[in-house]
Tab-separated table of N, CA, C and O in Angstrom:
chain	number	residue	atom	x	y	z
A	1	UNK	N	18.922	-8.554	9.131
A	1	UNK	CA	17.772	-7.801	9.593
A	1	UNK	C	16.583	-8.135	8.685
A	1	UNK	O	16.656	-8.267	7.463
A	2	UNK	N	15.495	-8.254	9.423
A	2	UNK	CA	14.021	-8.824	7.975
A	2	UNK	C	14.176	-7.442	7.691
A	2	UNK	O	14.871	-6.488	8.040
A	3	UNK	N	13.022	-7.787	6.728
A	3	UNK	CA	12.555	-7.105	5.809
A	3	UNK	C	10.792	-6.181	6.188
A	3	UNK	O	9.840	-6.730	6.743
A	4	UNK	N	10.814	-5.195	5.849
A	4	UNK	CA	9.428	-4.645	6.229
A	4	UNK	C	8.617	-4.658	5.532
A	4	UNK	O	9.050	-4.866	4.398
A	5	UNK	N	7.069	-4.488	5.579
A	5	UNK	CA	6.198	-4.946	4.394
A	5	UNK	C	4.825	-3.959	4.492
A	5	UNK	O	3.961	-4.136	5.351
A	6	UNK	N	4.786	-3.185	3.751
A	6	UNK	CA	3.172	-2.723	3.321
A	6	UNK	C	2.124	-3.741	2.700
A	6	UNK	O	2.372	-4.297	1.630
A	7	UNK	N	1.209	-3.921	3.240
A	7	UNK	CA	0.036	-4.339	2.565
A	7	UNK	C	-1.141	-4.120	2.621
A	7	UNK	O	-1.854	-4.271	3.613
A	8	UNK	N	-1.499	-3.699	1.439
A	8	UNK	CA	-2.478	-2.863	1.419
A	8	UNK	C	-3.855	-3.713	0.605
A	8	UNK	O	-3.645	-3.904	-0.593
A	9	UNK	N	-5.008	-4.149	1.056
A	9	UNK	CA	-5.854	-4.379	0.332
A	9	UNK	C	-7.143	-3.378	0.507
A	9	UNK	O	-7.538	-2.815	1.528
A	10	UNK	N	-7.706	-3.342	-0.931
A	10	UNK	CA	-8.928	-2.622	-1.107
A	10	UNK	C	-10.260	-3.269	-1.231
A	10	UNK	O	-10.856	-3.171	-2.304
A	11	UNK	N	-10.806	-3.946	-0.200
A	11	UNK	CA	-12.183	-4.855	-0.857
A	11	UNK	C	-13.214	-3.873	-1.617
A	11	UNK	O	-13.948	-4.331	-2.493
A	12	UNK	N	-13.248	-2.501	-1.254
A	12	UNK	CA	-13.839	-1.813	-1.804
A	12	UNK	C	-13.583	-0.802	-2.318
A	12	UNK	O	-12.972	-0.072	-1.538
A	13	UNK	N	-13.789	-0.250	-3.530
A	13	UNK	CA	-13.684	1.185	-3.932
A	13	UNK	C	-15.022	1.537	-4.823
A	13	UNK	O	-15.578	0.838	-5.670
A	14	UNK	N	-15.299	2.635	-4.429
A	14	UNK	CA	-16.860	2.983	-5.031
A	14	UNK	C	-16.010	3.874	-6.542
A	14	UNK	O	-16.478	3.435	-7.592
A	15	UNK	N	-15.004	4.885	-6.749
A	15	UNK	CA	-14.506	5.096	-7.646
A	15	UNK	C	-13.078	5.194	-7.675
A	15	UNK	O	-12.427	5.992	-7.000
A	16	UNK	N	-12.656	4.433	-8.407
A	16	UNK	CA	-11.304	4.195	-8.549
A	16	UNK	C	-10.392	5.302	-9.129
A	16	UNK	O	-9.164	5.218	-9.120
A	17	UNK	N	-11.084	6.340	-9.631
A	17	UNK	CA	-10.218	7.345	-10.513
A	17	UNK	C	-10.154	8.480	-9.058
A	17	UNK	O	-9.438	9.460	-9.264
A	18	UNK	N	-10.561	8.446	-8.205
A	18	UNK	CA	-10.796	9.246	-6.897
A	18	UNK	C	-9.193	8.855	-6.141
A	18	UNK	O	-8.616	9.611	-5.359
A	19	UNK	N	-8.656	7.450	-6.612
A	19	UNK	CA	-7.594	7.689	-5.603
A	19	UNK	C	-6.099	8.176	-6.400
A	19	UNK	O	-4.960	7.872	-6.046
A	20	UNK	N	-6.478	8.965	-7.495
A	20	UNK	CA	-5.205	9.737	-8.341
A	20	UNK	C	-4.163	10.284	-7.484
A	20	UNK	O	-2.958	10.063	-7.363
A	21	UNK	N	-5.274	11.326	-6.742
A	21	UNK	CA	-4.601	12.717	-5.764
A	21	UNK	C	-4.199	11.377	-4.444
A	21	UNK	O	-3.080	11.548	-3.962
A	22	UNK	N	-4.581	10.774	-4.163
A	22	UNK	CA	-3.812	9.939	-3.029
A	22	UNK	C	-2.581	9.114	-3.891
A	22	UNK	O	-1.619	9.018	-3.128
A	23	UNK	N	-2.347	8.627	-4.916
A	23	UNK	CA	-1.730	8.079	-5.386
A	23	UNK	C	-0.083	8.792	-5.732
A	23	UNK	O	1.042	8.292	-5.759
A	24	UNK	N	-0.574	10.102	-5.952
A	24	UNK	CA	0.450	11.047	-6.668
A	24	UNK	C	1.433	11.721	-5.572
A	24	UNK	O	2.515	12.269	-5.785
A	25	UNK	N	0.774	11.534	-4.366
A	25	UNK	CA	1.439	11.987	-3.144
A	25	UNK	C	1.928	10.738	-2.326
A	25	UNK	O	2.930	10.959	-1.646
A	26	UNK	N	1.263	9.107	-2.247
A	26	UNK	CA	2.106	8.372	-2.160
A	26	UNK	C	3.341	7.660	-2.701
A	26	UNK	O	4.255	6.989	-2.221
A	27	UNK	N	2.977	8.094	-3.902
A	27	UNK	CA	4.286	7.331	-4.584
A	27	UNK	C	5.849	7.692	-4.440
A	27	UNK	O	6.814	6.945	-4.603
A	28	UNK	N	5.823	8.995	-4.101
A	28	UNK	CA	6.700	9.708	-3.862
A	28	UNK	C	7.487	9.856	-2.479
A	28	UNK	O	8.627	10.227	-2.201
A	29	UNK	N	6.200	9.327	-1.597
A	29	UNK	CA	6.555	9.295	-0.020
A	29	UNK	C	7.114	8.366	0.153
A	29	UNK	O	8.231	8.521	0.645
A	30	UNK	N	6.655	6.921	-0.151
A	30	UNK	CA	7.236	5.310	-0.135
A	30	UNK	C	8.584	5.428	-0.971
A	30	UNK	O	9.383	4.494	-0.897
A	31	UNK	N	8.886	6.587	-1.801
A	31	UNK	CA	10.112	5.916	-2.643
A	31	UNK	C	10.885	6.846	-1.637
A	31	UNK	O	11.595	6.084	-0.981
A	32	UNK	N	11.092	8.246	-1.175
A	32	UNK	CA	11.936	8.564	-0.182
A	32	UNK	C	11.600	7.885	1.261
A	32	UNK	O	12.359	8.221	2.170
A	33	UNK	N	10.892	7.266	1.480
A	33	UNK	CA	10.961	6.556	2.756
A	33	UNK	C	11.899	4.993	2.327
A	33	UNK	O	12.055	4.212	3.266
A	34	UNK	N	12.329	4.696	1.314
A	34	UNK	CA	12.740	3.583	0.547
A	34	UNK	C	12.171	2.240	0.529
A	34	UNK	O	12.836	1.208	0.443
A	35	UNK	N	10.772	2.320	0.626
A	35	UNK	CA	10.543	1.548	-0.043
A	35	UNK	C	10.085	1.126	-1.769
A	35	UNK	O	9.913	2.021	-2.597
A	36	UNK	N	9.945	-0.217	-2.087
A	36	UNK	CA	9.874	-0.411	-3.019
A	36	UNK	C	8.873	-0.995	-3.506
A	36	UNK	O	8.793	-2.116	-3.004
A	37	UNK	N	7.714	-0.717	-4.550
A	37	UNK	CA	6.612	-1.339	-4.678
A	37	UNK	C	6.379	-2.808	-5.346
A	37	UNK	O	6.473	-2.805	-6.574
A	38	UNK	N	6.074	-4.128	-4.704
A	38	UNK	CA	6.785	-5.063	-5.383
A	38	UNK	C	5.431	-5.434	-6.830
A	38	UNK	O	5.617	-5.848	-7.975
A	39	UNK	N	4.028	-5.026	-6.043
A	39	UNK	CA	2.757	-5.693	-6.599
A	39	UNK	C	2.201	-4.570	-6.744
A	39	UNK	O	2.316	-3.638	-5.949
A	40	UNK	N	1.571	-4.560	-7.735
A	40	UNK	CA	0.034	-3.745	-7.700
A	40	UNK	C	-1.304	-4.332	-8.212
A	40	UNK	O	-2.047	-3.469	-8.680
A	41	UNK	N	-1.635	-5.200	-8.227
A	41	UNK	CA	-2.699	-5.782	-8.643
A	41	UNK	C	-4.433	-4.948	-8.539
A	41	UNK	O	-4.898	-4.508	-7.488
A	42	UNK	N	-5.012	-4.911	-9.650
A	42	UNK	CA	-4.858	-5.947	-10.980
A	42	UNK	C	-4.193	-4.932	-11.771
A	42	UNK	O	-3.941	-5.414	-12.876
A	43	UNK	N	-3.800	-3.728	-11.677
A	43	UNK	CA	-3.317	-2.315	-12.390
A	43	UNK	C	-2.220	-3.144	-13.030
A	43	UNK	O	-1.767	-4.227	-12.660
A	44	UNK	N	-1.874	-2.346	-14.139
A	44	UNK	CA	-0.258	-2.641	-14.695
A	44	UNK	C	-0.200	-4.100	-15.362
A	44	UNK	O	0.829	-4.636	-15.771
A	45	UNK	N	-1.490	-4.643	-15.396
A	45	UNK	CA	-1.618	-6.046	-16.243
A	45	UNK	C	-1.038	-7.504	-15.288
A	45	UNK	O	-0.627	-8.633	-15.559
A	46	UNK	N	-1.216	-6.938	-14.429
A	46	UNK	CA	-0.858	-8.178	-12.795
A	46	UNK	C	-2.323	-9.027	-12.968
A	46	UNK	O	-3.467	-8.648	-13.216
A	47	UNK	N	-1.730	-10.338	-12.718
A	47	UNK	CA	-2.991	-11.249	-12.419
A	47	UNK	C	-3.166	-11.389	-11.414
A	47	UNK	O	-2.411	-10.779	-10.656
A	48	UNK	N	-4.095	-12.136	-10.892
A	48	UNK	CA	-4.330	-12.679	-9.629
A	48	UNK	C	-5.255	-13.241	-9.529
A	48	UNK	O	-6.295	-12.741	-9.958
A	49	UNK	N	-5.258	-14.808	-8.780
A	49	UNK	CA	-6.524	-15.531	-8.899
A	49	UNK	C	-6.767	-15.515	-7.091
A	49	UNK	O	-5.924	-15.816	-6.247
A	50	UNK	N	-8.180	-15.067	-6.862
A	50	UNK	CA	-8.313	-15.142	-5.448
A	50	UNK	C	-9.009	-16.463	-5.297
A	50	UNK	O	-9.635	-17.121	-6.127
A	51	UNK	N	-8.632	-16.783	-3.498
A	51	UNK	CA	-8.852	-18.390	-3.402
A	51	UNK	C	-9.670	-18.252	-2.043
A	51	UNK	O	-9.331	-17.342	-1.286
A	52	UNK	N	-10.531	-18.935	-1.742
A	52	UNK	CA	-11.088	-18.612	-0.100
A	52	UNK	C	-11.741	-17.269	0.317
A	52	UNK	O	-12.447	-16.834	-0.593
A	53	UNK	N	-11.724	-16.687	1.134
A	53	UNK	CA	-12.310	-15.210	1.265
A	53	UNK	C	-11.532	-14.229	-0.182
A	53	UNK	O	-12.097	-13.195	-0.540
A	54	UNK	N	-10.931	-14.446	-0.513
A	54	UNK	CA	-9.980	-13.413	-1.007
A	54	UNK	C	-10.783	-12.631	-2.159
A	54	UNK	O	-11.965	-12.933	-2.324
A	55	UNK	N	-10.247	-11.725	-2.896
A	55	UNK	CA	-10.703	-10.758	-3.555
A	55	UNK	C	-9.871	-10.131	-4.385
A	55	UNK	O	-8.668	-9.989	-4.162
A	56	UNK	N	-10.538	-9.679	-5.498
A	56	UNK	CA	-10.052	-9.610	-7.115
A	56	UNK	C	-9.465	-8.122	-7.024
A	56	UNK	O	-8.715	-7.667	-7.887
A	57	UNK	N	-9.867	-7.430	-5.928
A	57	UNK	CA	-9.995	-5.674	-5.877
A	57	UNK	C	-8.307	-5.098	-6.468
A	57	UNK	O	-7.551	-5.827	-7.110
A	58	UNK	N	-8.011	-3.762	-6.098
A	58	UNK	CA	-6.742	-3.917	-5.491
A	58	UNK	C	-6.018	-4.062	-4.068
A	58	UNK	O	-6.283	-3.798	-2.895
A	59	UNK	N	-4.560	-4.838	-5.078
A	59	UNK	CA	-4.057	-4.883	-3.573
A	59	UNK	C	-2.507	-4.416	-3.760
A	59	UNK	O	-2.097	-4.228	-4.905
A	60	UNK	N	-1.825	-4.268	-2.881
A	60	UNK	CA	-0.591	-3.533	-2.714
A	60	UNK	C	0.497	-4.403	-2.125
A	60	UNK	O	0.294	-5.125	-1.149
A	61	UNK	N	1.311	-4.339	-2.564
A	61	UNK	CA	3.093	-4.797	-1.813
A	61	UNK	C	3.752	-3.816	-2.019
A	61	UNK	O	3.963	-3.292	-3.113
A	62	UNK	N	4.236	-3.399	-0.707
A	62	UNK	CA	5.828	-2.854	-0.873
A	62	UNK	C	7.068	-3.207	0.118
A	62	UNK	O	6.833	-3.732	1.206
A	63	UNK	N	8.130	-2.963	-0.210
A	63	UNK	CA	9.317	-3.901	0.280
A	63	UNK	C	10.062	-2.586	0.820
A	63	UNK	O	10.399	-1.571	0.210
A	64	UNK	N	10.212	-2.961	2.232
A	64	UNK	CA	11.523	-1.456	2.860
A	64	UNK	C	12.494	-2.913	3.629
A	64	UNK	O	12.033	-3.967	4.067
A	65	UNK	N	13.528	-2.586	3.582
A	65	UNK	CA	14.772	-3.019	3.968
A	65	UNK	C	14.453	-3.892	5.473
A	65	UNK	O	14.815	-5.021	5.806
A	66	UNK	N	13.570	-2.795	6.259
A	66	UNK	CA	13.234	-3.212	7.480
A	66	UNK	C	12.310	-2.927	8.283
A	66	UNK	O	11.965	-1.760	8.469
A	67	UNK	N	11.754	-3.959	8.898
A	67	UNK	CA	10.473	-3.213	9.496
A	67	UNK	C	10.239	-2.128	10.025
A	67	UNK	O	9.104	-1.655	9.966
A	68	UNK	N	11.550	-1.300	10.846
A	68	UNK	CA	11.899	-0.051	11.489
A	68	UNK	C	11.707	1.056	10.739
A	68	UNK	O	11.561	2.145	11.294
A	69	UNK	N	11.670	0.885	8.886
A	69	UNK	CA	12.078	1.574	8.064
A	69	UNK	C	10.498	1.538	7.188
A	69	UNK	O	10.286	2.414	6.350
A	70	UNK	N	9.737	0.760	7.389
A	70	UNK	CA	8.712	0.699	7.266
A	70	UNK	C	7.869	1.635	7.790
A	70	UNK	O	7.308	2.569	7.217
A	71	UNK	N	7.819	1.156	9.407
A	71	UNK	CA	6.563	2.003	10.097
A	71	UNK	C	7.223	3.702	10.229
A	71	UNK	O	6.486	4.555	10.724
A	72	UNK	N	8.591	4.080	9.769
A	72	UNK	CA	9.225	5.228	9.952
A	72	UNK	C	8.171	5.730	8.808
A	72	UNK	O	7.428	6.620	9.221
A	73	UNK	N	7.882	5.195	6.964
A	73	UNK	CA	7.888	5.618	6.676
A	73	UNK	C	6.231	5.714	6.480
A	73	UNK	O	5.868	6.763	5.948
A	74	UNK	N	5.638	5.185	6.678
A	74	UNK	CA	4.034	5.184	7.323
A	74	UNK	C	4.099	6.521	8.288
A	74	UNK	O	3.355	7.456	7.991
A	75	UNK	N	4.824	6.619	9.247
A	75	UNK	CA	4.897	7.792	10.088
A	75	UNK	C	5.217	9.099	9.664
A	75	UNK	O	4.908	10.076	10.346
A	76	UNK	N	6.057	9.228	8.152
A	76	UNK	CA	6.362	10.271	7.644
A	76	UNK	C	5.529	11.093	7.212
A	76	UNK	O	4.498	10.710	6.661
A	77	UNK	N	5.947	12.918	7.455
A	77	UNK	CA	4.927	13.820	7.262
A	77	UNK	C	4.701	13.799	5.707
A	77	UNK	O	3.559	14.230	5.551
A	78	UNK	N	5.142	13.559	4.720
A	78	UNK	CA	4.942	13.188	3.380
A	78	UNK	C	3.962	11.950	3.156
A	78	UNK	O	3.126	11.937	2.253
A	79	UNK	N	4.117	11.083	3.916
A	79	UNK	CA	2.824	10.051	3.467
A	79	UNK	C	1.607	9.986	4.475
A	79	UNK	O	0.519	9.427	4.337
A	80	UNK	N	2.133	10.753	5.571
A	80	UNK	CA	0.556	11.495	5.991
A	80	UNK	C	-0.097	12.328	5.210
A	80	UNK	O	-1.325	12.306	5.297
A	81	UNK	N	0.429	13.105	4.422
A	81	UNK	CA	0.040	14.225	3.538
A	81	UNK	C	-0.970	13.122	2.549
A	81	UNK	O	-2.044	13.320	1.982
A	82	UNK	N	-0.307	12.204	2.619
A	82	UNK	CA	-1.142	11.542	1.458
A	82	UNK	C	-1.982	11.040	1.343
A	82	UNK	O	-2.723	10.855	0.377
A	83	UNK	N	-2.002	10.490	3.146
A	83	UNK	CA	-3.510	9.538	3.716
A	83	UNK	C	-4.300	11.104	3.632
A	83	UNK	O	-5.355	10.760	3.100
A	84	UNK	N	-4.379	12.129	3.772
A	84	UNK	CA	-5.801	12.961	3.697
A	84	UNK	C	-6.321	12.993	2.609
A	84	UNK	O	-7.430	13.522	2.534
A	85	UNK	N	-5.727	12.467	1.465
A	85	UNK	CA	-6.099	12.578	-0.015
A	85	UNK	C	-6.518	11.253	-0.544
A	85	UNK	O	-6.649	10.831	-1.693
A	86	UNK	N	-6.704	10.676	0.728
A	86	UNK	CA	-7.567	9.168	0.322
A	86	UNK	C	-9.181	9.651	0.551
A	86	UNK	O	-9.889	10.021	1.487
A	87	UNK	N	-9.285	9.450	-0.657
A	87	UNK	CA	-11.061	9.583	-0.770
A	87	UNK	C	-12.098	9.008	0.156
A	87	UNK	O	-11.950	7.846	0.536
A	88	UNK	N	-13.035	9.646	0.516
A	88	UNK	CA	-14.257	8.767	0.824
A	88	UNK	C	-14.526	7.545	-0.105
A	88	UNK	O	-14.012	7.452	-1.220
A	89	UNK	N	-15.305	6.680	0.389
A	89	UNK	CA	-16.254	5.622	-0.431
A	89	UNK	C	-15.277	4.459	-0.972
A	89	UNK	O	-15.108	3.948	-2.079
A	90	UNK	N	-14.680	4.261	0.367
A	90	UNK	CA	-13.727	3.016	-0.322
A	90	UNK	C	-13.298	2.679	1.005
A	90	UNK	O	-13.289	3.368	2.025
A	91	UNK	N	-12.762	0.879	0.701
A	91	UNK	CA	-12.326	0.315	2.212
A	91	UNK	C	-10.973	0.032	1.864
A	91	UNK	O	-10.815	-0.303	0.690
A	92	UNK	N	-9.804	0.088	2.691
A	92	UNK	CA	-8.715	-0.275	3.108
A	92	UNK	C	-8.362	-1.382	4.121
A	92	UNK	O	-8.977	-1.322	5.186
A	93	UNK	N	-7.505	-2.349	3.971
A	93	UNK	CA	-7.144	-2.967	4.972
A	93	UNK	C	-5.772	-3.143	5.143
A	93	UNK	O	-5.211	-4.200	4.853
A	94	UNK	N	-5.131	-2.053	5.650
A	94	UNK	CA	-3.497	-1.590	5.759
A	94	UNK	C	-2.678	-2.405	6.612
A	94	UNK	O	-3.243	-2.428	7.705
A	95	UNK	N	-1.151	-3.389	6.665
A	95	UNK	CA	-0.937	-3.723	7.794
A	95	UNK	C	0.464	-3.318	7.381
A	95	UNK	O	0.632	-3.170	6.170
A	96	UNK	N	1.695	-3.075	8.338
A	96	UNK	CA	3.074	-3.421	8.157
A	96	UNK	C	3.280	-4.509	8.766
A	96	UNK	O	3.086	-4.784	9.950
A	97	UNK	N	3.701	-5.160	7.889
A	97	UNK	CA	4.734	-6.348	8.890
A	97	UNK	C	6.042	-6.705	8.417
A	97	UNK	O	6.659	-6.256	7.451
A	98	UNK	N	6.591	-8.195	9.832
A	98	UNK	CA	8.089	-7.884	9.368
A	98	UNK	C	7.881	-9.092	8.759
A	98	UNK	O	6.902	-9.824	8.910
A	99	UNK	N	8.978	-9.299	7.964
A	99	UNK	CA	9.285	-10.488	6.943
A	99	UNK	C	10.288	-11.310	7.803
A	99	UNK	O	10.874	-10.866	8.790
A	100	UNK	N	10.390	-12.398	7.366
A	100	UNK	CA	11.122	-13.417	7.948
A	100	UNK	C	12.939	-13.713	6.829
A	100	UNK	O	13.380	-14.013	5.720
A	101	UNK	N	13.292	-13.351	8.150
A	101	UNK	CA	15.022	-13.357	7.375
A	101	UNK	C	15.394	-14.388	6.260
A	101	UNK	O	16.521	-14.382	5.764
């Protein structure tokens, strides 16, 4: 069965200390929905060199078993709780997808 995938990029954030209260309620949702966070860039001393459009901002990986198990946990009332605690003044570009076996 693939594998499911969060990815999350931020081209923008006007203040970065604003996404605490979203942070403190996702982390918790993705780990009982099982996934696993593989990246966090640039947080936590992650590099990253962007190439072409790309961008230095943050960006996100996380790993669920399966794509089914993915969008379940995007759908969960725990990490909805968490998208309302995403601040104004910042851009997201969220996708799930499936990984290749």
């Amino acid at each position: 069965m693939a594998k499911g995938y969060w990815v999350s990029v931020y081209p923008a954030i006007s203040d970065p200390e604003r996404l605490t209260a979203y942070d403190k309620l996702a982390g918790p949702a993705v780990q009982a929905g099982g996934g696993r966070t593989l990246s966090r860039i640039p947080s936590r001393g992650g590099r990253v060199v962007a190439h072409e459009a790309g961008i230095t901002q943050r960006v996100v990986l996380i790993e669920f078993d399966s794509f089914e198990q993915a969008v379940a946990a995007y759908e969960s009332e725990a990490y909805q709780k968490a998208l309302v605690a995403l601040p104004d003044g910042f851009k997201r570009d969220f996708r799930i997808i499936e990984g290749i076996d």
